[in-house]
PDB file of N, CA and C in Angstrom:
ATOM      1  N   UNK A   1      21.828  -0.167   2.255  1.00 50.00           N
ATOM      2  CA  UNK A   1      22.756  -0.998   1.528  1.00 50.00           C
ATOM      3  C   UNK A   1      24.186  -0.771   2.018  1.00 50.00           C
ATOM      4  N   UNK A   2      24.327   0.086   3.010  1.00 54.00           N
ATOM      5  CA  UNK A   2      25.659   0.372   3.545  1.00 54.00           C
ATOM      6  C   UNK A   2      26.141  -0.731   4.489  1.00 54.00           C
ATOM      7  N   UNK A   3      25.255  -1.660   4.839  1.00 57.00           N
ATOM      8  CA  UNK A   3      25.631  -2.709   5.778  1.00 57.00           C
ATOM      9  C   UNK A   3      26.375  -3.848   5.124  1.00 57.00           C
ATOM     10  N   UNK A   4      26.514  -4.930   5.874  1.00 59.00           N
ATOM     11  CA  UNK A   4      27.188  -6.126   5.365  1.00 59.00           C
ATOM     12  C   UNK A   4      26.533  -6.598   4.074  1.00 59.00           C
ATOM     13  N   UNK A   5      27.346  -6.917   3.126  1.00 56.00           N
ATOM     14  CA  UNK A   5      26.905  -7.445   1.825  1.00 56.00           C
ATOM     15  C   UNK A   5      25.997  -6.470   1.085  1.00 56.00           C
ATOM     16  N   UNK A   6      26.075  -5.185   1.406  1.00 57.00           N
ATOM     17  CA  UNK A   6      25.184  -4.175   0.834  1.00 57.00           C
ATOM     18  C   UNK A   6      25.198  -4.120  -0.673  1.00 57.00           C
ATOM     19  N   UNK A   7      26.328  -4.317  -1.293  1.00 69.00           N
ATOM     20  CA  UNK A   7      26.403  -4.248  -2.740  1.00 69.00           C
ATOM     21  C   UNK A   7      26.084  -5.556  -3.432  1.00 69.00           C
ATOM     22  N   UNK A   8      25.885  -6.613  -2.667  1.00 81.00           N
ATOM     23  CA  UNK A   8      25.574  -7.917  -3.264  1.00 81.00           C
ATOM     24  C   UNK A   8      24.077  -8.011  -3.536  1.00 81.00           C
ATOM     25  N   UNK A   9      23.691  -9.003  -4.312  1.00 84.00           N
ATOM     26  CA  UNK A   9      22.263  -9.210  -4.561  1.00 84.00           C
ATOM     27  C   UNK A   9      21.521  -9.493  -3.258  1.00 84.00           C
ATOM     28  N   UNK A  10      22.147 -10.232  -2.366  1.00 85.00           N
ATOM     29  CA  UNK A  10      21.507 -10.522  -1.080  1.00 85.00           C
ATOM     30  C   UNK A  10      21.329  -9.225  -0.287  1.00 85.00           C
ATOM     31  N   UNK A  11      22.358  -8.405  -0.231  1.00 85.00           N
ATOM     32  CA  UNK A  11      22.269  -7.141   0.495  1.00 85.00           C
ATOM     33  C   UNK A  11      21.248  -6.193  -0.090  1.00 85.00           C
ATOM     34  N   UNK A  12      21.271  -6.080  -1.410  1.00 87.00           N
ATOM     35  CA  UNK A  12      20.303  -5.207  -2.081  1.00 87.00           C
ATOM     36  C   UNK A  12      18.890  -5.727  -1.857  1.00 87.00           C
ATOM     37  N   UNK A  13      18.706  -7.028  -1.993  1.00 88.00           N
ATOM     38  CA  UNK A  13      17.390  -7.634  -1.757  1.00 88.00           C
ATOM     39  C   UNK A  13      16.916  -7.413  -0.334  1.00 88.00           C
ATOM     40  N   UNK A  14      17.823  -7.570   0.630  1.00 88.00           N
ATOM     41  CA  UNK A  14      17.458  -7.348   2.033  1.00 88.00           C
ATOM     42  C   UNK A  14      17.057  -5.895   2.279  1.00 88.00           C
ATOM     43  N   UNK A  15      17.764  -4.978   1.657  1.00 89.00           N
ATOM     44  CA  UNK A  15      17.446  -3.557   1.797  1.00 89.00           C
ATOM     45  C   UNK A  15      16.057  -3.254   1.240  1.00 89.00           C
ATOM     46  N   UNK A  16      15.770  -3.740   0.041  1.00 90.00           N
ATOM     47  CA  UNK A  16      14.450  -3.509  -0.553  1.00 90.00           C
ATOM     48  C   UNK A  16      13.354  -4.188   0.260  1.00 90.00           C
ATOM     49  N   UNK A  17      13.656  -5.354   0.811  1.00 93.00           N
ATOM     50  CA  UNK A  17      12.662  -6.053   1.632  1.00 93.00           C
ATOM     51  C   UNK A  17      12.372  -5.275   2.910  1.00 93.00           C
ATOM     52  N   UNK A  18      13.387  -4.687   3.519  1.00 93.00           N
ATOM     53  CA  UNK A  18      13.177  -3.865   4.720  1.00 93.00           C
ATOM     54  C   UNK A  18      12.315  -2.650   4.383  1.00 93.00           C
ATOM     55  N   UNK A  19      12.585  -2.043   3.251  1.00 95.00           N
ATOM     56  CA  UNK A  19      11.779  -0.894   2.829  1.00 95.00           C
ATOM     57  C   UNK A  19      10.346  -1.322   2.540  1.00 95.00           C
ATOM     58  N   UNK A  20      10.160  -2.465   1.896  1.00 95.00           N
ATOM     59  CA  UNK A  20       8.814  -2.975   1.610  1.00 95.00           C
ATOM     60  C   UNK A  20       8.043  -3.203   2.900  1.00 95.00           C
ATOM     61  N   UNK A  21       8.704  -3.824   3.889  1.00 97.00           N
ATOM     62  CA  UNK A  21       8.042  -4.075   5.184  1.00 97.00           C
ATOM     63  C   UNK A  21       7.664  -2.766   5.872  1.00 97.00           C
ATOM     64  N   UNK A  22       8.568  -1.767   5.808  1.00 97.00           N
ATOM     65  CA  UNK A  22       8.271  -0.468   6.409  1.00 97.00           C
ATOM     66  C   UNK A  22       7.015   0.139   5.788  1.00 97.00           C
ATOM     67  N   UNK A  23       6.993   0.205   4.447  1.00 98.00           N
ATOM     68  CA  UNK A  23       5.856   0.826   3.774  1.00 98.00           C
ATOM     69  C   UNK A  23       4.574   0.018   3.939  1.00 98.00           C
ATOM     70  N   UNK A  24       4.697  -1.294   3.999  1.00 98.00           N
ATOM     71  CA  UNK A  24       3.518  -2.128   4.224  1.00 98.00           C
ATOM     72  C   UNK A  24       2.921  -1.833   5.596  1.00 98.00           C
ATOM     73  N   UNK A  25       3.760  -1.691   6.611  1.00 98.00           N
ATOM     74  CA  UNK A  25       3.274  -1.363   7.959  1.00 98.00           C
ATOM     75  C   UNK A  25       2.621   0.019   7.973  1.00 98.00           C
ATOM     76  N   UNK A  26       3.245   0.979   7.285  1.00 98.00           N
ATOM     77  CA  UNK A  26       2.675   2.328   7.220  1.00 98.00           C
ATOM     78  C   UNK A  26       1.322   2.308   6.510  1.00 98.00           C
ATOM     79  N   UNK A  27       1.260   1.596   5.383  1.00 98.00           N
ATOM     80  CA  UNK A  27       0.010   1.514   4.639  1.00 98.00           C
ATOM     81  C   UNK A  27      -1.083   0.910   5.505  1.00 98.00           C
ATOM     82  N   UNK A  28      -0.771  -0.159   6.212  1.00 98.00           N
ATOM     83  CA  UNK A  28      -1.767  -0.793   7.072  1.00 98.00           C
ATOM     84  C   UNK A  28      -2.206   0.119   8.203  1.00 98.00           C
ATOM     85  N   UNK A  29      -1.280   0.874   8.786  1.00 98.00           N
ATOM     86  CA  UNK A  29      -1.621   1.805   9.866  1.00 98.00           C
ATOM     87  C   UNK A  29      -2.578   2.889   9.352  1.00 98.00           C
ATOM     88  N   UNK A  30      -2.263   3.452   8.208  1.00 98.00           N
ATOM     89  CA  UNK A  30      -3.085   4.512   7.625  1.00 98.00           C
ATOM     90  C   UNK A  30      -4.443   3.961   7.196  1.00 98.00           C
ATOM     91  N   UNK A  31      -4.438   2.793   6.590  1.00 98.00           N
ATOM     92  CA  UNK A  31      -5.689   2.159   6.142  1.00 98.00           C
ATOM     93  C   UNK A  31      -6.604   1.905   7.333  1.00 98.00           C
ATOM     94  N   UNK A  32      -6.045   1.388   8.431  1.00 98.00           N
ATOM     95  CA  UNK A  32      -6.867   1.154   9.632  1.00 98.00           C
ATOM     96  C   UNK A  32      -7.454   2.464  10.167  1.00 98.00           C
ATOM     97  N   UNK A  33      -6.681   3.539  10.138  1.00 98.00           N
ATOM     98  CA  UNK A  33      -7.185   4.836  10.598  1.00 98.00           C
ATOM     99  C   UNK A  33      -8.316   5.326   9.691  1.00 98.00           C
ATOM    100  N   UNK A  34      -8.186   5.112   8.393  1.00 98.00           N
ATOM    101  CA  UNK A  34      -9.248   5.500   7.474  1.00 98.00           C
ATOM    102  C   UNK A  34     -10.507   4.675   7.703  1.00 98.00           C
ATOM    103  N   UNK A  35     -10.345   3.399   8.004  1.00 98.00           N
ATOM    104  CA  UNK A  35     -11.508   2.553   8.302  1.00 98.00           C
ATOM    105  C   UNK A  35     -12.272   3.108   9.495  1.00 98.00           C
ATOM    106  N   UNK A  36     -11.556   3.441  10.558  1.00 97.00           N
ATOM    107  CA  UNK A  36     -12.203   3.999  11.753  1.00 97.00           C
ATOM    108  C   UNK A  36     -12.930   5.297  11.398  1.00 97.00           C
ATOM    109  N   UNK A  37     -12.250   6.171  10.694  1.00 97.00           N
ATOM    110  CA  UNK A  37     -12.821   7.464  10.317  1.00 97.00           C
ATOM    111  C   UNK A  37     -14.062   7.296   9.449  1.00 97.00           C
ATOM    112  N   UNK A  38     -13.951   6.496   8.389  1.00 97.00           N
ATOM    113  CA  UNK A  38     -15.068   6.368   7.453  1.00 97.00           C
ATOM    114  C   UNK A  38     -16.210   5.543   8.029  1.00 97.00           C
ATOM    115  N   UNK A  39     -15.914   4.625   8.914  1.00 97.00           N
ATOM    116  CA  UNK A  39     -16.981   3.873   9.573  1.00 97.00           C
ATOM    117  C   UNK A  39     -17.853   4.827  10.384  1.00 97.00           C
ATOM    118  N   UNK A  40     -17.196   5.738  11.111  1.00 97.00           N
ATOM    119  CA  UNK A  40     -17.938   6.720  11.901  1.00 97.00           C
ATOM    120  C   UNK A  40     -18.720   7.674  10.998  1.00 97.00           C
ATOM    121  N   UNK A  41     -18.093   8.140   9.934  1.00 96.00           N
ATOM    122  CA  UNK A  41     -18.788   9.058   9.016  1.00 96.00           C
ATOM    123  C   UNK A  41     -19.963   8.381   8.321  1.00 96.00           C
ATOM    124  N   UNK A  42     -19.762   7.153   7.899  1.00 97.00           N
ATOM    125  CA  UNK A  42     -20.854   6.428   7.249  1.00 97.00           C
ATOM    126  C   UNK A  42     -22.004   6.193   8.212  1.00 97.00           C
ATOM    127  N   UNK A  43     -21.696   5.925   9.483  1.00 97.00           N
ATOM    128  CA  UNK A  43     -22.739   5.735  10.490  1.00 97.00           C
ATOM    129  C   UNK A  43     -23.545   7.021  10.679  1.00 97.00           C
ATOM    130  N   UNK A  44     -22.868   8.164  10.643  1.00 97.00           N
ATOM    131  CA  UNK A  44     -23.573   9.448  10.742  1.00 97.00           C
ATOM    132  C   UNK A  44     -24.519   9.638   9.560  1.00 97.00           C
ATOM    133  N   UNK A  45     -24.047   9.278   8.365  1.00 97.00           N
ATOM    134  CA  UNK A  45     -24.909   9.372   7.183  1.00 97.00           C
ATOM    135  C   UNK A  45     -26.117   8.452   7.319  1.00 97.00           C
ATOM    136  N   UNK A  46     -25.894   7.256   7.856  1.00 96.00           N
ATOM    137  CA  UNK A  46     -26.994   6.318   8.080  1.00 96.00           C
ATOM    138  C   UNK A  46     -27.992   6.884   9.077  1.00 96.00           C
ATOM    139  N   UNK A  47     -27.464   7.502  10.141  1.00 97.00           N
ATOM    140  CA  UNK A  47     -28.333   8.047  11.189  1.00 97.00           C
ATOM    141  C   UNK A  47     -29.272   9.127  10.671  1.00 97.00           C
ATOM    142  N   UNK A  48     -28.808   9.918   9.725  1.00 97.00           N
ATOM    143  CA  UNK A  48     -29.655  10.993   9.202  1.00 97.00           C
ATOM    144  C   UNK A  48     -30.392  10.585   7.926  1.00 97.00           C
ATOM    145  N   UNK A  49     -30.210   9.335   7.506  1.00 96.00           N
ATOM    146  CA  UNK A  49     -30.913   8.841   6.325  1.00 96.00           C
ATOM    147  C   UNK A  49     -30.411   9.421   5.018  1.00 96.00           C
ATOM    148  N   UNK A  50     -29.157   9.790   4.996  1.00 97.00           N
ATOM    149  CA  UNK A  50     -28.586  10.385   3.789  1.00 97.00           C
ATOM    150  C   UNK A  50     -28.421   9.344   2.680  1.00 97.00           C
ATOM    151  N   UNK A  51     -28.623   9.811   1.453  1.00 96.00           N
ATOM    152  CA  UNK A  51     -28.418   8.951   0.289  1.00 96.00           C
ATOM    153  C   UNK A  51     -27.003   9.102  -0.275  1.00 96.00           C
ATOM    154  N   UNK A  52     -26.167   9.882   0.410  1.00 96.00           N
ATOM    155  CA  UNK A  52     -24.791  10.096  -0.065  1.00 96.00           C
ATOM    156  C   UNK A  52     -24.039   8.763  -0.104  1.00 96.00           C
ATOM    157  N   UNK A  53     -23.129   8.629  -1.058  1.00 96.00           N
ATOM    158  CA  UNK A  53     -22.349   7.385  -1.118  1.00 96.00           C
ATOM    159  C   UNK A  53     -21.528   7.190   0.150  1.00 96.00           C
ATOM    160  N   UNK A  54     -21.353   5.946   0.530  1.00 97.00           N
ATOM    161  CA  UNK A  54     -20.595   5.613   1.733  1.00 97.00           C
ATOM    162  C   UNK A  54     -19.130   5.424   1.362  1.00 97.00           C
ATOM    163  N   UNK A  55     -18.264   5.961   2.195  1.00 97.00           N
ATOM    164  CA  UNK A  55     -16.822   5.930   1.925  1.00 97.00           C
ATOM    165  C   UNK A  55     -16.163   4.602   2.247  1.00 97.00           C
ATOM    166  N   UNK A  56     -16.598   3.947   3.312  1.00 98.00           N
ATOM    167  CA  UNK A  56     -15.917   2.727   3.731  1.00 98.00           C
ATOM    168  C   UNK A  56     -15.979   1.623   2.676  1.00 98.00           C
ATOM    169  N   UNK A  57     -17.144   1.311   2.128  1.00 98.00           N
ATOM    170  CA  UNK A  57     -17.151   0.273   1.081  1.00 98.00           C
ATOM    171  C   UNK A  57     -16.326   0.682  -0.144  1.00 98.00           C
ATOM    172  N   UNK A  58     -16.358   1.955  -0.479  1.00 98.00           N
ATOM    173  CA  UNK A  58     -15.575   2.425  -1.627  1.00 98.00           C
ATOM    174  C   UNK A  58     -14.078   2.292  -1.355  1.00 98.00           C
ATOM    175  N   UNK A  59     -13.661   2.627  -0.130  1.00 98.00           N
ATOM    176  CA  UNK A  59     -12.253   2.478   0.250  1.00 98.00           C
ATOM    177  C   UNK A  59     -11.826   1.018   0.147  1.00 98.00           C
ATOM    178  N   UNK A  60     -12.625   0.116   0.691  1.00 98.00           N
ATOM    179  CA  UNK A  60     -12.270  -1.312   0.655  1.00 98.00           C
ATOM    180  C   UNK A  60     -12.163  -1.830  -0.774  1.00 98.00           C
ATOM    181  N   UNK A  61     -13.125  -1.467  -1.601  1.00 98.00           N
ATOM    182  CA  UNK A  61     -13.105  -1.908  -3.004  1.00 98.00           C
ATOM    183  C   UNK A  61     -11.877  -1.346  -3.724  1.00 98.00           C
ATOM    184  N   UNK A  62     -11.616  -0.075  -3.509  1.00 98.00           N
ATOM    185  CA  UNK A  62     -10.468   0.559  -4.171  1.00 98.00           C
ATOM    186  C   UNK A  62      -9.160  -0.065  -3.710  1.00 98.00           C
ATOM    187  N   UNK A  63      -9.033  -0.327  -2.417  1.00 98.00           N
ATOM    188  CA  UNK A  63      -7.780  -0.884  -1.902  1.00 98.00           C
ATOM    189  C   UNK A  63      -7.564  -2.316  -2.408  1.00 98.00           C
ATOM    190  N   UNK A  64      -8.618  -3.095  -2.461  1.00 98.00           N
ATOM    191  CA  UNK A  64      -8.492  -4.459  -2.997  1.00 98.00           C
ATOM    192  C   UNK A  64      -8.066  -4.427  -4.461  1.00 98.00           C
ATOM    193  N   UNK A  65      -8.670  -3.526  -5.227  1.00 98.00           N
ATOM    194  CA  UNK A  65      -8.303  -3.395  -6.644  1.00 98.00           C
ATOM    195  C   UNK A  65      -6.857  -2.922  -6.770  1.00 98.00           C
ATOM    196  N   UNK A  66      -6.455  -1.984  -5.914  1.00 98.00           N
ATOM    197  CA  UNK A  66      -5.085  -1.482  -5.963  1.00 98.00           C
ATOM    198  C   UNK A  66      -4.083  -2.594  -5.649  1.00 98.00           C
ATOM    199  N   UNK A  67      -4.367  -3.422  -4.645  1.00 98.00           N
ATOM    200  CA  UNK A  67      -3.465  -4.531  -4.285  1.00 98.00           C
ATOM    201  C   UNK A  67      -3.299  -5.467  -5.476  1.00 98.00           C
ATOM    202  N   UNK A  68      -4.398  -5.784  -6.137  1.00 98.00           N
ATOM    203  CA  UNK A  68      -4.333  -6.645  -7.323  1.00 98.00           C
ATOM    204  C   UNK A  68      -3.477  -6.005  -8.406  1.00 98.00           C
ATOM    205  N   UNK A  69      -3.710  -4.723  -8.657  1.00 98.00           N
ATOM    206  CA  UNK A  69      -2.936  -4.015  -9.674  1.00 98.00           C
ATOM    207  C   UNK A  69      -1.452  -3.986  -9.308  1.00 98.00           C
ATOM    208  N   UNK A  70      -1.145  -3.666  -8.040  1.00 98.00           N
ATOM    209  CA  UNK A  70       0.256  -3.611  -7.612  1.00 98.00           C
ATOM    210  C   UNK A  70       0.948  -4.956  -7.818  1.00 98.00           C
ATOM    211  N   UNK A  71       0.289  -6.018  -7.387  1.00 98.00           N
ATOM    212  CA  UNK A  71       0.892  -7.343  -7.510  1.00 98.00           C
ATOM    213  C   UNK A  71       1.131  -7.727  -8.966  1.00 98.00           C
ATOM    214  N   UNK A  72       0.171  -7.426  -9.834  1.00 98.00           N
ATOM    215  CA  UNK A  72       0.332  -7.727 -11.261  1.00 98.00           C
ATOM    216  C   UNK A  72       1.411  -6.852 -11.889  1.00 98.00           C
ATOM    217  N   UNK A  73       1.435  -5.577 -11.512  1.00 98.00           N
ATOM    218  CA  UNK A  73       2.453  -4.667 -12.038  1.00 98.00           C
ATOM    219  C   UNK A  73       3.849  -5.144 -11.650  1.00 98.00           C
ATOM    220  N   UNK A  74       4.011  -5.551 -10.408  1.00 97.00           N
ATOM    221  CA  UNK A  74       5.328  -5.994  -9.945  1.00 97.00           C
ATOM    222  C   UNK A  74       5.714  -7.341 -10.543  1.00 97.00           C
ATOM    223  N   UNK A  75       4.729  -8.196 -10.794  1.00 97.00           N
ATOM    224  CA  UNK A  75       5.015  -9.451 -11.493  1.00 97.00           C
ATOM    225  C   UNK A  75       5.491  -9.158 -12.913  1.00 97.00           C
ATOM    226  N   UNK A  76       4.877  -8.165 -13.535  1.00 97.00           N
ATOM    227  CA  UNK A  76       5.329  -7.759 -14.868  1.00 97.00           C
ATOM    228  C   UNK A  76       6.771  -7.245 -14.820  1.00 97.00           C
ATOM    229  N   UNK A  77       7.063  -6.377 -13.848  1.00 97.00           N
ATOM    230  CA  UNK A  77       8.424  -5.846 -13.713  1.00 97.00           C
ATOM    231  C   UNK A  77       9.417  -7.002 -13.582  1.00 97.00           C
ATOM    232  N   UNK A  78       9.097  -7.983 -12.740  1.00 96.00           N
ATOM    233  CA  UNK A  78       9.980  -9.138 -12.560  1.00 96.00           C
ATOM    234  C   UNK A  78      10.144  -9.905 -13.871  1.00 96.00           C
ATOM    235  N   UNK A  79       9.061  -9.992 -14.641  1.00 96.00           N
ATOM    236  CA  UNK A  79       9.121 -10.757 -15.895  1.00 96.00           C
ATOM    237  C   UNK A  79      10.074 -10.135 -16.903  1.00 96.00           C
ATOM    238  N   UNK A  80      10.301  -8.843 -16.794  1.00 96.00           N
ATOM    239  CA  UNK A  80      11.184  -8.188 -17.758  1.00 96.00           C
ATOM    240  C   UNK A  80      12.637  -8.577 -17.557  1.00 96.00           C
ATOM    241  N   UNK A  81      12.926  -9.261 -16.474  1.00 93.00           N
ATOM    242  CA  UNK A  81      14.288  -9.732 -16.209  1.00 93.00           C
ATOM    243  C   UNK A  81      14.549 -11.086 -16.863  1.00 93.00           C
ATOM    244  N   UNK A  82      13.561 -11.628 -17.543  1.00 90.00           N
ATOM    245  CA  UNK A  82      13.748 -12.874 -18.277  1.00 90.00           C
ATOM    246  C   UNK A  82      14.206 -14.034 -17.423  1.00 90.00           C
ATOM    247  N   UNK A  83      13.747 -14.078 -16.201  1.00 82.00           N
ATOM    248  CA  UNK A  83      14.129 -15.165 -15.302  1.00 82.00           C
ATOM    249  C   UNK A  83      15.484 -14.968 -14.656  1.00 82.00           C
ATOM    250  N   UNK A  84      16.092 -13.827 -14.884  1.00 85.00           N
ATOM    251  CA  UNK A  84      17.409 -13.557 -14.308  1.00 85.00           C
ATOM    252  C   UNK A  84      17.376 -13.388 -12.805  1.00 85.00           C
ATOM    253  N   UNK A  85      18.543 -13.391 -12.219  1.00 84.00           N
ATOM    254  CA  UNK A  85      18.649 -13.348 -10.759  1.00 84.00           C
ATOM    255  C   UNK A  85      18.219 -12.008 -10.175  1.00 84.00           C
ATOM    256  N   UNK A  86      18.088 -10.985 -10.970  1.00 91.00           N
ATOM    257  CA  UNK A  86      17.637  -9.689 -10.470  1.00 91.00           C
ATOM    258  C   UNK A  86      16.132  -9.550 -10.405  1.00 91.00           C
ATOM    259  N   UNK A  87      15.406 -10.552 -10.903  1.00 94.00           N
ATOM    260  CA  UNK A  87      13.946 -10.458 -10.953  1.00 94.00           C
ATOM    261  C   UNK A  87      13.333 -10.305  -9.571  1.00 94.00           C
ATOM    262  N   UNK A  88      13.802 -11.075  -8.625  1.00 93.00           N
ATOM    263  CA  UNK A  88      13.254 -10.993  -7.263  1.00 93.00           C
ATOM    264  C   UNK A  88      13.511  -9.638  -6.630  1.00 93.00           C
ATOM    265  N   UNK A  89      14.698  -9.115  -6.838  1.00 94.00           N
ATOM    266  CA  UNK A  89      15.038  -7.789  -6.316  1.00 94.00           C
ATOM    267  C   UNK A  89      14.145  -6.740  -6.962  1.00 94.00           C
ATOM    268  N   UNK A  90      13.981  -6.827  -8.275  1.00 95.00           N
ATOM    269  CA  UNK A  90      13.154  -5.861  -8.998  1.00 95.00           C
ATOM    270  C   UNK A  90      11.708  -5.912  -8.515  1.00 95.00           C
ATOM    271  N   UNK A  91      11.205  -7.111  -8.283  1.00 95.00           N
ATOM    272  CA  UNK A  91       9.827  -7.259  -7.824  1.00 95.00           C
ATOM    273  C   UNK A  91       9.658  -6.685  -6.415  1.00 95.00           C
ATOM    274  N   UNK A  92      10.617  -6.958  -5.536  1.00 95.00           N
ATOM    275  CA  UNK A  92      10.547  -6.438  -4.169  1.00 95.00           C
ATOM    276  C   UNK A  92      10.651  -4.918  -4.170  1.00 95.00           C
ATOM    277  N   UNK A  93      11.547  -4.378  -4.984  1.00 95.00           N
ATOM    278  CA  UNK A  93      11.682  -2.925  -5.066  1.00 95.00           C
ATOM    279  C   UNK A  93      10.397  -2.304  -5.597  1.00 95.00           C
ATOM    280  N   UNK A  94       9.775  -2.932  -6.577  1.00 97.00           N
ATOM    281  CA  UNK A  94       8.505  -2.466  -7.122  1.00 97.00           C
ATOM    282  C   UNK A  94       7.439  -2.434  -6.026  1.00 97.00           C
ATOM    283  N   UNK A  95       7.342  -3.510  -5.254  1.00 97.00           N
ATOM    284  CA  UNK A  95       6.370  -3.566  -4.155  1.00 97.00           C
ATOM    285  C   UNK A  95       6.623  -2.435  -3.165  1.00 97.00           C
ATOM    286  N   UNK A  96       7.880  -2.215  -2.819  1.00 97.00           N
ATOM    287  CA  UNK A  96       8.218  -1.152  -1.862  1.00 97.00           C
ATOM    288  C   UNK A  96       7.809   0.215  -2.418  1.00 97.00           C
ATOM    289  N   UNK A  97       8.161   0.473  -3.667  1.00 97.00           N
ATOM    290  CA  UNK A  97       7.876   1.790  -4.260  1.00 97.00           C
ATOM    291  C   UNK A  97       6.379   2.036  -4.396  1.00 97.00           C
ATOM    292  N   UNK A  98       5.649   1.056  -4.920  1.00 98.00           N
ATOM    293  CA  UNK A  98       4.213   1.251  -5.121  1.00 98.00           C
ATOM    294  C   UNK A  98       3.461   1.295  -3.797  1.00 98.00           C
ATOM    295  N   UNK A  99       3.884   0.492  -2.832  1.00 98.00           N
ATOM    296  CA  UNK A  99       3.238   0.510  -1.521  1.00 98.00           C
ATOM    297  C   UNK A  99       3.502   1.828  -0.813  1.00 98.00           C
ATOM    298  N   UNK A 100       4.723   2.330  -0.935  1.00 98.00           N
ATOM    299  CA  UNK A 100       5.038   3.629  -0.353  1.00 98.00           C
ATOM    300  C   UNK A 100       4.198   4.738  -0.962  1.00 98.00           C
ATOM    301  N   UNK A 101       4.072   4.724  -2.276  1.00 98.00           N
ATOM    302  CA  UNK A 101       3.271   5.748  -2.952  1.00 98.00           C
ATOM    303  C   UNK A 101       1.809   5.676  -2.520  1.00 98.00           C
ATOM    304  N   UNK A 102       1.278   4.466  -2.386  1.00 98.00           N
ATOM    305  CA  UNK A 102      -0.112   4.306  -1.955  1.00 98.00           C
ATOM    306  C   UNK A 102      -0.288   4.757  -0.510  1.00 98.00           C
ATOM    307  N   UNK A 103       0.670   4.440   0.333  1.00 98.00           N
ATOM    308  CA  UNK A 103       0.599   4.885   1.733  1.00 98.00           C
ATOM    309  C   UNK A 103       0.558   6.405   1.798  1.00 98.00           C
ATOM    310  N   UNK A 104       1.384   7.060   1.024  1.00 98.00           N
ATOM    311  CA  UNK A 104       1.403   8.521   1.020  1.00 98.00           C
ATOM    312  C   UNK A 104       0.104   9.098   0.477  1.00 98.00           C
ATOM    313  N   UNK A 105      -0.460   8.461  -0.564  1.00 98.00           N
ATOM    314  CA  UNK A 105      -1.749   8.916  -1.113  1.00 98.00           C
ATOM    315  C   UNK A 105      -2.847   8.805  -0.070  1.00 98.00           C
ATOM    316  N   UNK A 106      -2.914   7.643   0.599  1.00 98.00           N
ATOM    317  CA  UNK A 106      -3.957   7.456   1.610  1.00 98.00           C
ATOM    318  C   UNK A 106      -3.742   8.366   2.811  1.00 98.00           C
ATOM    319  N   UNK A 107      -2.490   8.645   3.136  1.00 98.00           N
ATOM    320  CA  UNK A 107      -2.199   9.550   4.244  1.00 98.00           C
ATOM    321  C   UNK A 107      -2.687  10.970   3.923  1.00 98.00           C
ATOM    322  N   UNK A 108      -2.584  11.378   2.669  1.00 97.00           N
ATOM    323  CA  UNK A 108      -3.113  12.683   2.271  1.00 97.00           C
ATOM    324  C   UNK A 108      -4.623  12.719   2.438  1.00 97.00           C
ATOM    325  N   UNK A 109      -5.295  11.622   2.080  1.00 96.00           N
ATOM    326  CA  UNK A 109      -6.749  11.546   2.253  1.00 96.00           C
ATOM    327  C   UNK A 109      -7.085  11.625   3.737  1.00 96.00           C
ATOM    328  N   UNK A 110      -6.354  10.894   4.546  1.00 96.00           N
ATOM    329  CA  UNK A 110      -6.581  10.904   5.990  1.00 96.00           C
ATOM    330  C   UNK A 110      -6.390  12.309   6.552  1.00 96.00           C
ATOM    331  N   UNK A 111      -5.304  12.951   6.177  1.00 96.00           N
ATOM    332  CA  UNK A 111      -5.022  14.299   6.680  1.00 96.00           C
ATOM    333  C   UNK A 111      -6.097  15.294   6.225  1.00 96.00           C
ATOM    334  N   UNK A 112      -6.538  15.158   5.000  1.00 94.00           N
ATOM    335  CA  UNK A 112      -7.558  16.053   4.471  1.00 94.00           C
ATOM    336  C   UNK A 112      -8.945  15.782   5.017  1.00 94.00           C
ATOM    337  N   UNK A 113      -9.101  14.625   5.646  1.00 87.00           N
ATOM    338  CA  UNK A 113     -10.410  14.243   6.192  1.00 87.00           C
ATOM    339  C   UNK A 113     -10.501  14.492   7.692  1.00 87.00           C
ATOM    340  N   UNK A 114      -9.463  15.099   8.226  1.00 77.00           N
ATOM    341  CA  UNK A 114      -9.476  15.398   9.652  1.00 77.00           C
ATOM    342  C   UNK A 114      -9.042  14.254  10.527  1.00 77.00           C
ATOM    343  N   UNK A 115      -8.414  13.227   9.922  1.00 66.00           N
ATOM    344  CA  UNK A 115      -7.982  12.053  10.691  1.00 66.00           C
ATOM    345  C   UNK A 115      -6.606  12.180  11.238  1.00 66.00           C
TER     346      UNK A 115
END
């Protein structure tokens, strides 16, 4: 927000949007790495005929549910502005914060799984 128009709604919105894009890219990078890891692990379980639950389908289901929850949560945050001009900024900031937190959570899983 130190740049041009940083203190304006446009500047603040641009800053939150840049942060949202950063965290979205990080989340996608980590998610793709987990897909590769769990696909290989699930294939090993298949090869030995294990009845253990498979991680890849669980990851996909959980991530889809999380995206839905994040979007609804951020829509709620925006709604608390009563249609005011800060609603878009609040929603974008919410997306950035929740996406960042999810990226960090998944990165911990990746690190703990040897990825």
